[in-house]
PDB file of N, CA and C in Angstrom:
ATOM      1  N   MET A  20      11.906 -16.782  11.956  1.00 70.00           N
ATOM      2  CA  MET A  20      10.861 -15.884  11.536  1.00 70.00           C
ATOM      3  C   MET A  20      11.434 -14.575  11.023  1.00 70.00           C
ATOM      4  N   ASN A  21      12.522 -14.089  11.588  1.00 89.00           N
ATOM      5  CA  ASN A  21      13.114 -12.837  11.137  1.00 89.00           C
ATOM      6  C   ASN A  21      13.560 -12.902   9.685  1.00 89.00           C
ATOM      7  N   ALA A  22      14.105 -14.044   9.272  1.00 94.00           N
ATOM      8  CA  ALA A  22      14.533 -14.178   7.872  1.00 94.00           C
ATOM      9  C   ALA A  22      13.322 -14.116   6.939  1.00 94.00           C
ATOM     10  N   ARG A  23      12.231 -14.723   7.348  1.00 95.00           N
ATOM     11  CA  ARG A  23      11.007 -14.704   6.534  1.00 95.00           C
ATOM     12  C   ARG A  23      10.451 -13.282   6.442  1.00 95.00           C
ATOM     13  N   LEU A  24      10.449 -12.572   7.572  1.00 95.00           N
ATOM     14  CA  LEU A  24       9.969 -11.188   7.566  1.00 95.00           C
ATOM     15  C   LEU A  24      10.874 -10.293   6.718  1.00 95.00           C
ATOM     16  N   TYR A  25      12.164 -10.532   6.777  1.00 95.00           N
ATOM     17  CA  TYR A  25      13.126  -9.784   5.980  1.00 95.00           C
ATOM     18  C   TYR A  25      12.812  -9.966   4.496  1.00 95.00           C
ATOM     19  N   ILE A  26      12.616 -11.210   4.084  1.00 97.00           N
ATOM     20  CA  ILE A  26      12.318 -11.506   2.680  1.00 97.00           C
ATOM     21  C   ILE A  26      10.975 -10.905   2.271  1.00 97.00           C
ATOM     22  N   LEU A  27       9.959 -11.000   3.149  1.00 97.00           N
ATOM     23  CA  LEU A  27       8.656 -10.412   2.847  1.00 97.00           C
ATOM     24  C   LEU A  27       8.736  -8.895   2.694  1.00 97.00           C
ATOM     25  N   GLN A  28       9.505  -8.263   3.589  1.00 97.00           N
ATOM     26  CA  GLN A  28       9.594  -6.803   3.494  1.00 97.00           C
ATOM     27  C   GLN A  28      10.353  -6.372   2.249  1.00 97.00           C
ATOM     28  N   ARG A  29      11.442  -7.046   1.938  1.00 97.00           N
ATOM     29  CA  ARG A  29      12.202  -6.701   0.729  1.00 97.00           C
ATOM     30  C   ARG A  29      11.417  -7.030  -0.525  1.00 97.00           C
ATOM     31  N   GLY A  30      10.692  -8.111  -0.498  1.00 98.00           N
ATOM     32  CA  GLY A  30       9.866  -8.490  -1.650  1.00 98.00           C
ATOM     33  C   GLY A  30       8.742  -7.485  -1.874  1.00 98.00           C
ATOM     34  N   SER A  31       8.098  -7.063  -0.789  1.00 98.00           N
ATOM     35  CA  SER A  31       7.026  -6.075  -0.927  1.00 98.00           C
ATOM     36  C   SER A  31       7.590  -4.736  -1.415  1.00 98.00           C
ATOM     37  N   ALA A  32       8.800  -4.399  -0.984  1.00 98.00           N
ATOM     38  CA  ALA A  32       9.444  -3.157  -1.474  1.00 98.00           C
ATOM     39  C   ALA A  32       9.737  -3.261  -2.968  1.00 98.00           C
ATOM     40  N   ALA A  33      10.161  -4.433  -3.403  1.00 98.00           N
ATOM     41  CA  ALA A  33      10.446  -4.620  -4.824  1.00 98.00           C
ATOM     42  C   ALA A  33       9.176  -4.526  -5.661  1.00 98.00           C
ATOM     43  N   ILE A  34       8.072  -4.942  -5.106  1.00 98.00           N
ATOM     44  CA  ILE A  34       6.781  -4.815  -5.809  1.00 98.00           C
ATOM     45  C   ILE A  34       6.327  -3.369  -5.807  1.00 98.00           C
ATOM     46  N   MET A  35       6.485  -2.695  -4.661  1.00 98.00           N
ATOM     47  CA  MET A  35       6.011  -1.319  -4.527  1.00 98.00           C
ATOM     48  C   MET A  35       6.777  -0.324  -5.404  1.00 98.00           C
ATOM     49  N   ALA A  36       8.055  -0.514  -5.562  1.00 98.00           N
ATOM     50  CA  ALA A  36       8.876   0.479  -6.268  1.00 98.00           C
ATOM     51  C   ALA A  36       8.339   0.836  -7.663  1.00 98.00           C
ATOM     52  N   PRO A  37       8.118  -0.129  -8.548  1.00 98.00           N
ATOM     53  CA  PRO A  37       7.581   0.265  -9.861  1.00 98.00           C
ATOM     54  C   PRO A  37       6.143   0.782  -9.786  1.00 98.00           C
ATOM     55  N   LEU A  38       5.366   0.279  -8.812  1.00 98.00           N
ATOM     56  CA  LEU A  38       3.988   0.757  -8.671  1.00 98.00           C
ATOM     57  C   LEU A  38       3.965   2.210  -8.220  1.00 98.00           C
ATOM     58  N   VAL A  39       4.857   2.582  -7.326  1.00 97.00           N
ATOM     59  CA  VAL A  39       4.950   3.983  -6.888  1.00 97.00           C
ATOM     60  C   VAL A  39       5.330   4.873  -8.059  1.00 97.00           C
ATOM     61  N   LEU A  40       6.300   4.444  -8.853  1.00 98.00           N
ATOM     62  CA  LEU A  40       6.715   5.236 -10.015  1.00 98.00           C
ATOM     63  C   LEU A  40       5.578   5.422 -11.007  1.00 98.00           C
ATOM     64  N   LEU A  41       4.836   4.355 -11.262  1.00 97.00           N
ATOM     65  CA  LEU A  41       3.698   4.456 -12.172  1.00 97.00           C
ATOM     66  C   LEU A  41       2.608   5.353 -11.586  1.00 97.00           C
ATOM     67  N   HIS A  42       2.358   5.222 -10.295  1.00 95.00           N
ATOM     68  CA  HIS A  42       1.362   6.056  -9.626  1.00 95.00           C
ATOM     69  C   HIS A  42       1.735   7.537  -9.743  1.00 95.00           C
ATOM     70  N   ILE A  43       2.988   7.860  -9.512  1.00 97.00           N
ATOM     71  CA  ILE A  43       3.459   9.243  -9.608  1.00 97.00           C
ATOM     72  C   ILE A  43       3.349   9.724 -11.074  1.00 97.00           C
ATOM     73  N   ALA A  44       3.687   8.857 -12.012  1.00 96.00           N
ATOM     74  CA  ALA A  44       3.561   9.231 -13.422  1.00 96.00           C
ATOM     75  C   ALA A  44       2.112   9.537 -13.780  1.00 96.00           C
ATOM     76  N   VAL A  45       1.182   8.766 -13.256  1.00 94.00           N
ATOM     77  CA  VAL A  45      -0.241   9.003 -13.510  1.00 94.00           C
ATOM     78  C   VAL A  45      -0.663  10.338 -12.897  1.00 94.00           C
ATOM     79  N   ILE A  46      -0.177  10.643 -11.709  1.00 94.00           N
ATOM     80  CA  ILE A  46      -0.489  11.918 -11.062  1.00 94.00           C
ATOM     81  C   ILE A  46       0.028  13.077 -11.918  1.00 94.00           C
ATOM     82  N   PHE A  47       1.267  12.976 -12.384  1.00 95.00           N
ATOM     83  CA  PHE A  47       1.820  14.031 -13.235  1.00 95.00           C
ATOM     84  C   PHE A  47       1.011  14.180 -14.528  1.00 95.00           C
ATOM     85  N   TYR A  48       0.642  13.059 -15.124  1.00 95.00           N
ATOM     86  CA  TYR A  48      -0.150  13.090 -16.358  1.00 95.00           C
ATOM     87  C   TYR A  48      -1.487  13.800 -16.102  1.00 95.00           C
ATOM     88  N   ALA A  49      -2.171  13.407 -15.046  1.00 94.00           N
ATOM     89  CA  ALA A  49      -3.490  13.975 -14.756  1.00 94.00           C
ATOM     90  C   ALA A  49      -3.409  15.463 -14.457  1.00 94.00           C
ATOM     91  N   THR A  50      -2.403  15.870 -13.696  1.00 94.00           N
ATOM     92  CA  THR A  50      -2.274  17.294 -13.370  1.00 94.00           C
ATOM     93  C   THR A  50      -1.835  18.095 -14.588  1.00 94.00           C
ATOM     94  N   HIS A  51      -0.960  17.514 -15.385  1.00 95.00           N
ATOM     95  CA  HIS A  51      -0.501  18.203 -16.596  1.00 95.00           C
ATOM     96  C   HIS A  51      -1.652  18.430 -17.577  1.00 95.00           C
ATOM     97  N   LYS A  52      -2.552  17.459 -17.652  1.00 93.00           N
ATOM     98  CA  LYS A  52      -3.700  17.577 -18.544  1.00 93.00           C
ATOM     99  C   LYS A  52      -4.825  18.412 -17.938  1.00 93.00           C
ATOM    100  N   GLY A  53      -4.657  18.826 -16.679  1.00 95.00           N
ATOM    101  CA  GLY A  53      -5.678  19.624 -16.033  1.00 95.00           C
ATOM    102  C   GLY A  53      -6.949  18.862 -15.727  1.00 95.00           C
ATOM    103  N   MET A  54      -6.814  17.572 -15.480  1.00 95.00           N
ATOM    104  CA  MET A  54      -7.993  16.733 -15.227  1.00 95.00           C
ATOM    105  C   MET A  54      -8.573  17.033 -13.844  1.00 95.00           C
ATOM    106  N   SER A  55      -9.887  17.049 -13.795  1.00 93.00           N
ATOM    107  CA  SER A  55     -10.580  17.221 -12.519  1.00 93.00           C
ATOM    108  C   SER A  55     -10.793  15.844 -11.877  1.00 93.00           C
ATOM    109  N   ALA A  56     -11.248  15.858 -10.639  1.00 90.00           N
ATOM    110  CA  ALA A  56     -11.553  14.598  -9.964  1.00 90.00           C
ATOM    111  C   ALA A  56     -12.624  13.831 -10.723  1.00 90.00           C
ATOM    112  N   ALA A  57     -13.597  14.551 -11.257  1.00 92.00           N
ATOM    113  CA  ALA A  57     -14.668  13.916 -12.039  1.00 92.00           C
ATOM    114  C   ALA A  57     -14.114  13.244 -13.299  1.00 92.00           C
ATOM    115  N   ASP A  58     -13.140  13.903 -13.945  1.00 93.00           N
ATOM    116  CA  ASP A  58     -12.506  13.322 -15.138  1.00 93.00           C
ATOM    117  C   ASP A  58     -11.773  12.021 -14.794  1.00 93.00           C
ATOM    118  N   ILE A  59     -11.060  12.051 -13.673  1.00 92.00           N
ATOM    119  CA  ILE A  59     -10.295  10.881 -13.245  1.00 92.00           C
ATOM    120  C   ILE A  59     -11.238   9.736 -12.887  1.00 92.00           C
ATOM    121  N   LEU A  60     -12.284  10.043 -12.137  1.00 90.00           N
ATOM    122  CA  LEU A  60     -13.251   9.005 -11.762  1.00 90.00           C
ATOM    123  C   LEU A  60     -13.954   8.420 -12.980  1.00 90.00           C
ATOM    124  N   ALA A  61     -14.207   9.253 -13.980  1.00 92.00           N
ATOM    125  CA  ALA A  61     -14.843   8.754 -15.204  1.00 92.00           C
ATOM    126  C   ALA A  61     -13.952   7.719 -15.882  1.00 92.00           C
ATOM    127  N   ARG A  62     -12.639   7.878 -15.768  1.00 92.00           N
ATOM    128  CA  ARG A  62     -11.709   6.938 -16.405  1.00 92.00           C
ATOM    129  C   ARG A  62     -11.481   5.675 -15.563  1.00 92.00           C
ATOM    130  N   THR A  63     -11.645   5.789 -14.243  1.00 93.00           N
ATOM    131  CA  THR A  63     -11.337   4.646 -13.377  1.00 93.00           C
ATOM    132  C   THR A  63     -12.556   3.798 -13.050  1.00 93.00           C
ATOM    133  N   ARG A  64     -13.729   4.340 -13.142  1.00 95.00           N
ATOM    134  CA  ARG A  64     -14.957   3.584 -12.806  1.00 95.00           C
ATOM    135  C   ARG A  64     -15.073   2.322 -13.663  1.00 95.00           C
ATOM    136  N   GLY A  65     -15.268   1.202 -12.976  1.00 95.00           N
ATOM    137  CA  GLY A  65     -15.463  -0.061 -13.664  1.00 95.00           C
ATOM    138  C   GLY A  65     -14.206  -0.673 -14.263  1.00 95.00           C
ATOM    139  N   SER A  66     -13.052  -0.103 -14.024  1.00 95.00           N
ATOM    140  CA  SER A  66     -11.816  -0.605 -14.623  1.00 95.00           C
ATOM    141  C   SER A  66     -11.203  -1.714 -13.766  1.00 95.00           C
ATOM    142  N   VAL A  67     -11.187  -2.897 -14.316  1.00 95.00           N
ATOM    143  CA  VAL A  67     -10.569  -4.031 -13.624  1.00 95.00           C
ATOM    144  C   VAL A  67      -9.058  -3.809 -13.518  1.00 95.00           C
ATOM    145  N   ALA A  68      -8.471  -3.231 -14.551  1.00 96.00           N
ATOM    146  CA  ALA A  68      -7.018  -2.994 -14.548  1.00 96.00           C
ATOM    147  C   ALA A  68      -6.601  -2.090 -13.399  1.00 96.00           C
ATOM    148  N   TRP A  69      -7.325  -0.986 -13.188  1.00 95.00           N
ATOM    149  CA  TRP A  69      -6.991  -0.085 -12.073  1.00 95.00           C
ATOM    150  C   TRP A  69      -7.234  -0.754 -10.735  1.00 95.00           C
ATOM    151  N   ALA A  70      -8.296  -1.551 -10.636  1.00 96.00           N
ATOM    152  CA  ALA A  70      -8.580  -2.270  -9.397  1.00 96.00           C
ATOM    153  C   ALA A  70      -7.456  -3.240  -9.054  1.00 96.00           C
ATOM    154  N   VAL A  71      -6.976  -3.964 -10.056  1.00 97.00           N
ATOM    155  CA  VAL A  71      -5.876  -4.910  -9.834  1.00 97.00           C
ATOM    156  C   VAL A  71      -4.593  -4.160  -9.500  1.00 97.00           C
ATOM    157  N   PHE A  72      -4.286  -3.105 -10.253  1.00 97.00           N
ATOM    158  CA  PHE A  72      -3.083  -2.314  -9.997  1.00 97.00           C
ATOM    159  C   PHE A  72      -3.057  -1.813  -8.557  1.00 97.00           C
ATOM    160  N   TYR A  73      -4.127  -1.129  -8.154  1.00 96.00           N
ATOM    161  CA  TYR A  73      -4.138  -0.569  -6.804  1.00 96.00           C
ATOM    162  C   TYR A  73      -4.354  -1.635  -5.731  1.00 96.00           C
ATOM    163  N   GLY A  74      -4.987  -2.744  -6.078  1.00 97.00           N
ATOM    164  CA  GLY A  74      -5.127  -3.863  -5.132  1.00 97.00           C
ATOM    165  C   GLY A  74      -3.774  -4.452  -4.784  1.00 97.00           C
ATOM    166  N   VAL A  75      -2.926  -4.670  -5.786  1.00 98.00           N
ATOM    167  CA  VAL A  75      -1.575  -5.174  -5.547  1.00 98.00           C
ATOM    168  C   VAL A  75      -0.775  -4.147  -4.749  1.00 98.00           C
ATOM    169  N   PHE A  76      -0.931  -2.889  -5.093  1.00 98.00           N
ATOM    170  CA  PHE A  76      -0.249  -1.798  -4.398  1.00 98.00           C
ATOM    171  C   PHE A  76      -0.631  -1.792  -2.912  1.00 98.00           C
ATOM    172  N   VAL A  77      -1.923  -1.831  -2.628  1.00 98.00           N
ATOM    173  CA  VAL A  77      -2.409  -1.807  -1.247  1.00 98.00           C
ATOM    174  C   VAL A  77      -1.928  -3.038  -0.471  1.00 98.00           C
ATOM    175  N   LEU A  78      -1.950  -4.188  -1.084  1.00 98.00           N
ATOM    176  CA  LEU A  78      -1.487  -5.407  -0.430  1.00 98.00           C
ATOM    177  C   LEU A  78       0.002  -5.312  -0.094  1.00 98.00           C
ATOM    178  N   ALA A  79       0.802  -4.851  -1.054  1.00 98.00           N
ATOM    179  CA  ALA A  79       2.248  -4.718  -0.816  1.00 98.00           C
ATOM    180  C   ALA A  79       2.541  -3.704   0.279  1.00 98.00           C
ATOM    181  N   VAL A  80       1.835  -2.586   0.276  1.00 98.00           N
ATOM    182  CA  VAL A  80       2.034  -1.555   1.310  1.00 98.00           C
ATOM    183  C   VAL A  80       1.634  -2.099   2.675  1.00 98.00           C
ATOM    184  N   SER A  81       0.532  -2.821   2.747  1.00 98.00           N
ATOM    185  CA  SER A  81       0.071  -3.367   4.018  1.00 98.00           C
ATOM    186  C   SER A  81       1.084  -4.340   4.617  1.00 98.00           C
ATOM    187  N   VAL A  82       1.626  -5.203   3.800  1.00 98.00           N
ATOM    188  CA  VAL A  82       2.644  -6.153   4.281  1.00 98.00           C
ATOM    189  C   VAL A  82       3.908  -5.401   4.690  1.00 98.00           C
ATOM    190  N   HIS A  83       4.375  -4.522   3.836  1.00 98.00           N
ATOM    191  CA  HIS A  83       5.620  -3.792   4.074  1.00 98.00           C
ATOM    192  C   HIS A  83       5.533  -2.939   5.345  1.00 98.00           C
ATOM    193  N   ALA A  84       4.468  -2.180   5.474  1.00 98.00           N
ATOM    194  CA  ALA A  84       4.329  -1.274   6.619  1.00 98.00           C
ATOM    195  C   ALA A  84       4.135  -2.031   7.920  1.00 98.00           C
ATOM    196  N   SER A  85       3.382  -3.096   7.908  1.00 98.00           N
ATOM    197  CA  SER A  85       3.147  -3.824   9.154  1.00 98.00           C
ATOM    198  C   SER A  85       4.432  -4.462   9.678  1.00 98.00           C
ATOM    199  N   ILE A  86       5.298  -4.923   8.800  1.00 97.00           N
ATOM    200  CA  ILE A  86       6.581  -5.465   9.229  1.00 97.00           C
ATOM    201  C   ILE A  86       7.458  -4.351   9.792  1.00 97.00           C
ATOM    202  N   GLY A  87       7.447  -3.202   9.148  1.00 97.00           N
ATOM    203  CA  GLY A  87       8.204  -2.072   9.657  1.00 97.00           C
ATOM    204  C   GLY A  87       7.701  -1.595  11.015  1.00 97.00           C
ATOM    205  N   VAL A  88       6.379  -1.544  11.180  1.00 97.00           N
ATOM    206  CA  VAL A  88       5.786  -1.142  12.462  1.00 97.00           C
ATOM    207  C   VAL A  88       6.135  -2.168  13.537  1.00 97.00           C
ATOM    208  N   ARG A  89       6.166  -3.423  13.188  1.00 97.00           N
ATOM    209  CA  ARG A  89       6.540  -4.472  14.157  1.00 97.00           C
ATOM    210  C   ARG A  89       7.951  -4.210  14.676  1.00 97.00           C
ATOM    211  N   THR A  90       8.855  -3.850  13.799  1.00 95.00           N
ATOM    212  CA  THR A  90      10.231  -3.549  14.205  1.00 95.00           C
ATOM    213  C   THR A  90      10.265  -2.326  15.111  1.00 95.00           C
ATOM    214  N   ILE A  91       9.544  -1.287  14.729  1.00 96.00           N
ATOM    215  CA  ILE A  91       9.509  -0.055  15.531  1.00 96.00           C
ATOM    216  C   ILE A  91       8.918  -0.318  16.911  1.00 96.00           C
ATOM    217  N   LEU A  92       7.859  -1.110  16.984  1.00 96.00           N
ATOM    218  CA  LEU A  92       7.265  -1.441  18.273  1.00 96.00           C
ATOM    219  C   LEU A  92       8.258  -2.145  19.192  1.00 96.00           C
ATOM    220  N   GLY A  93       9.089  -2.973  18.615  1.00 95.00           N
ATOM    221  CA  GLY A  93      10.105  -3.668  19.416  1.00 95.00           C
ATOM    222  C   GLY A  93      11.232  -2.745  19.848  1.00 95.00           C
ATOM    223  N   GLU A  94      11.701  -1.913  18.918  1.00 95.00           N
ATOM    224  CA  GLU A  94      12.858  -1.059  19.213  1.00 95.00           C
ATOM    225  C   GLU A  94      12.496   0.153  20.077  1.00 95.00           C
ATOM    226  N   TRP A  95      11.395   0.796  19.805  1.00 96.00           N
ATOM    227  CA  TRP A  95      11.054   2.042  20.494  1.00 96.00           C
ATOM    228  C   TRP A  95      10.228   1.810  21.759  1.00 96.00           C
ATOM    229  N   LEU A  96       9.275   0.881  21.693  1.00 95.00           N
ATOM    230  CA  LEU A  96       8.379   0.661  22.827  1.00 95.00           C
ATOM    231  C   LEU A  96       8.725  -0.566  23.649  1.00 95.00           C
ATOM    232  N   GLY A  97       9.670  -1.354  23.162  1.00 94.00           N
ATOM    233  CA  GLY A  97      10.094  -2.546  23.894  1.00 94.00           C
ATOM    234  C   GLY A  97       9.072  -3.670  23.885  1.00 94.00           C
ATOM    235  N   LEU A  98       8.092  -3.618  22.989  1.00 94.00           N
ATOM    236  CA  LEU A  98       7.118  -4.714  22.913  1.00 94.00           C
ATOM    237  C   LEU A  98       7.782  -5.969  22.362  1.00 94.00           C
ATOM    238  N   ARG A  99       7.420  -7.072  22.912  1.00 93.00           N
ATOM    239  CA  ARG A  99       7.972  -8.352  22.478  1.00 93.00           C
ATOM    240  C   ARG A  99       6.858  -9.376  22.352  1.00 93.00           C
ATOM    241  N   GLY A 100       7.133 -10.423  21.655  1.00 93.00           N
ATOM    242  CA  GLY A 100       6.236 -11.561  21.572  1.00 93.00           C
ATOM    243  C   GLY A 100       4.905 -11.264  20.905  1.00 93.00           C
ATOM    244  N   ALA A 101       3.863 -11.879  21.481  1.00 96.00           N
ATOM    245  CA  ALA A 101       2.537 -11.833  20.870  1.00 96.00           C
ATOM    246  C   ALA A 101       1.972 -10.419  20.790  1.00 96.00           C
ATOM    247  N   SER A 102       2.212  -9.594  21.806  1.00 95.00           N
ATOM    248  CA  SER A 102       1.642  -8.244  21.775  1.00 95.00           C
ATOM    249  C   SER A 102       2.183  -7.441  20.603  1.00 95.00           C
ATOM    250  N   ARG A 103       3.451  -7.565  20.328  1.00 97.00           N
ATOM    251  CA  ARG A 103       4.053  -6.864  19.179  1.00 97.00           C
ATOM    252  C   ARG A 103       3.471  -7.390  17.871  1.00 97.00           C
ATOM    253  N   ASN A 104       3.361  -8.698  17.766  1.00 96.00           N
ATOM    254  CA  ASN A 104       2.836  -9.297  16.542  1.00 96.00           C
ATOM    255  C   ASN A 104       1.374  -8.941  16.315  1.00 96.00           C
ATOM    256  N   ILE A 105       0.585  -8.947  17.370  1.00 97.00           N
ATOM    257  CA  ILE A 105      -0.843  -8.601  17.248  1.00 97.00           C
ATOM    258  C   ILE A 105      -1.008  -7.162  16.809  1.00 97.00           C
ATOM    259  N   CYS A 106      -0.244  -6.244  17.407  1.00 97.00           N
ATOM    260  CA  CYS A 106      -0.325  -4.834  17.010  1.00 97.00           C
ATOM    261  C   CYS A 106       0.085  -4.652  15.549  1.00 97.00           C
ATOM    262  N   ALA A 107       1.137  -5.330  15.127  1.00 97.00           N
ATOM    263  CA  ALA A 107       1.611  -5.202  13.744  1.00 97.00           C
ATOM    264  C   ALA A 107       0.591  -5.761  12.763  1.00 97.00           C
ATOM    265  N   VAL A 108       0.027  -6.909  13.074  1.00 97.00           N
ATOM    266  CA  VAL A 108      -0.986  -7.519  12.196  1.00 97.00           C
ATOM    267  C   VAL A 108      -2.226  -6.633  12.149  1.00 97.00           C
ATOM    268  N   ALA A 109      -2.639  -6.101  13.295  1.00 98.00           N
ATOM    269  CA  ALA A 109      -3.815  -5.212  13.337  1.00 98.00           C
ATOM    270  C   ALA A 109      -3.575  -3.972  12.481  1.00 98.00           C
ATOM    271  N   PHE A 110      -2.377  -3.408  12.562  1.00 98.00           N
ATOM    272  CA  PHE A 110      -2.042  -2.249  11.750  1.00 98.00           C
ATOM    273  C   PHE A 110      -2.086  -2.600  10.262  1.00 98.00           C
ATOM    274  N   GLY A 111      -1.522  -3.735   9.902  1.00 98.00           N
ATOM    275  CA  GLY A 111      -1.538  -4.174   8.501  1.00 98.00           C
ATOM    276  C   GLY A 111      -2.959  -4.399   7.997  1.00 98.00           C
ATOM    277  N   LEU A 112      -3.809  -4.999   8.820  1.00 98.00           N
ATOM    278  CA  LEU A 112      -5.200  -5.229   8.422  1.00 98.00           C
ATOM    279  C   LEU A 112      -5.964  -3.911   8.301  1.00 98.00           C
ATOM    280  N   LEU A 113      -5.664  -2.957   9.181  1.00 98.00           N
ATOM    281  CA  LEU A 113      -6.287  -1.641   9.091  1.00 98.00           C
ATOM    282  C   LEU A 113      -5.911  -0.968   7.758  1.00 98.00           C
ATOM    283  N   LEU A 114      -4.617  -0.984   7.426  1.00 98.00           N
ATOM    284  CA  LEU A 114      -4.186  -0.417   6.154  1.00 98.00           C
ATOM    285  C   LEU A 114      -4.836  -1.125   4.978  1.00 98.00           C
ATOM    286  N   LEU A 115      -4.894  -2.434   5.034  1.00 98.00           N
ATOM    287  CA  LEU A 115      -5.506  -3.212   3.952  1.00 98.00           C
ATOM    288  C   LEU A 115      -6.980  -2.838   3.792  1.00 98.00           C
ATOM    289  N   GLY A 116      -7.700  -2.769   4.906  1.00 98.00           N
ATOM    290  CA  GLY A 116      -9.119  -2.426   4.859  1.00 98.00           C
ATOM    291  C   GLY A 116      -9.351  -1.024   4.305  1.00 98.00           C
ATOM    292  N   LEU A 117      -8.574  -0.055   4.794  1.00 98.00           N
ATOM    293  CA  LEU A 117      -8.725   1.312   4.307  1.00 98.00           C
ATOM    294  C   LEU A 117      -8.354   1.431   2.832  1.00 98.00           C
ATOM    295  N   GLY A 118      -7.304   0.725   2.425  1.00 98.00           N
ATOM    296  CA  GLY A 118      -6.895   0.758   1.029  1.00 98.00           C
ATOM    297  C   GLY A 118      -7.920   0.141   0.106  1.00 98.00           C
ATOM    298  N   LEU A 119      -8.483  -0.995   0.514  1.00 98.00           N
ATOM    299  CA  LEU A 119      -9.500  -1.648  -0.307  1.00 98.00           C
ATOM    300  C   LEU A 119     -10.762  -0.791  -0.381  1.00 98.00           C
ATOM    301  N   ARG A 120     -11.083  -0.101   0.709  1.00 98.00           N
ATOM    302  CA  ARG A 120     -12.230   0.806   0.696  1.00 98.00           C
ATOM    303  C   ARG A 120     -12.003   1.962  -0.283  1.00 98.00           C
ATOM    304  N   ALA A 121     -10.790   2.484  -0.311  1.00 96.00           N
ATOM    305  CA  ALA A 121     -10.466   3.564  -1.243  1.00 96.00           C
ATOM    306  C   ALA A 121     -10.555   3.073  -2.689  1.00 96.00           C
ATOM    307  N   ILE A 122     -10.061   1.874  -2.934  1.00 97.00           N
ATOM    308  CA  ILE A 122     -10.127   1.315  -4.283  1.00 97.00           C
ATOM    309  C   ILE A 122     -11.597   1.155  -4.709  1.00 97.00           C
ATOM    310  N   ALA A 123     -12.399   0.644  -3.804  1.00 96.00           N
ATOM    311  CA  ALA A 123     -13.824   0.471  -4.121  1.00 96.00           C
ATOM    312  C   ALA A 123     -14.478   1.806  -4.453  1.00 96.00           C
ATOM    313  N   ALA A 124     -14.111   2.854  -3.719  1.00 94.00           N
ATOM    314  CA  ALA A 124     -14.704   4.165  -3.960  1.00 94.00           C
ATOM    315  C   ALA A 124     -14.299   4.736  -5.308  1.00 94.00           C
ATOM    316  N   VAL A 125     -13.111   4.410  -5.773  1.00 93.00           N
ATOM    317  CA  VAL A 125     -12.622   4.972  -7.029  1.00 93.00           C
ATOM    318  C   VAL A 125     -12.954   4.113  -8.244  1.00 93.00           C
ATOM    319  N   VAL A 126     -13.051   2.810  -8.048  1.00 94.00           N
ATOM    320  CA  VAL A 126     -13.201   1.901  -9.186  1.00 94.00           C
ATOM    321  C   VAL A 126     -14.617   1.368  -9.372  1.00 94.00           C
ATOM    322  N   LEU A 127     -15.288   1.066  -8.273  1.00 90.00           N
ATOM    323  CA  LEU A 127     -16.620   0.469  -8.418  1.00 90.00           C
ATOM    324  C   LEU A 127     -17.615   1.476  -8.990  1.00 90.00           C
ATOM    325  N   PRO A 128     -18.460   0.995  -9.897  1.00 83.00           N
ATOM    326  CA  PRO A 128     -19.451   1.896 -10.507  1.00 83.00           C
ATOM    327  C   PRO A 128     -20.511   2.334  -9.517  1.00 83.00           C
TER     328      PRO A 128
END
């Protein structure tokens, strides 16, 4: 299982890296243009492209972070077995839910 988690975490990092760079570029663009929150929402409302972009981003972050938290729970708190896995999965699902809620707030009309 550790090899699978290793591959999942590295794979999610490889997905996140270009998405983070694009996200930061968009932030710089918006601030440089002096865009307000209303301007940004006007551009993102109803956009399938932004929904997919941030959906992939949220999914990758949820997988990546939950695996990292699983490791921390084992190393720092000494959790092992099912309790560690349940806490890590719960954390990942929480991140996924919050991220999808944020996407819905920004993209859905």
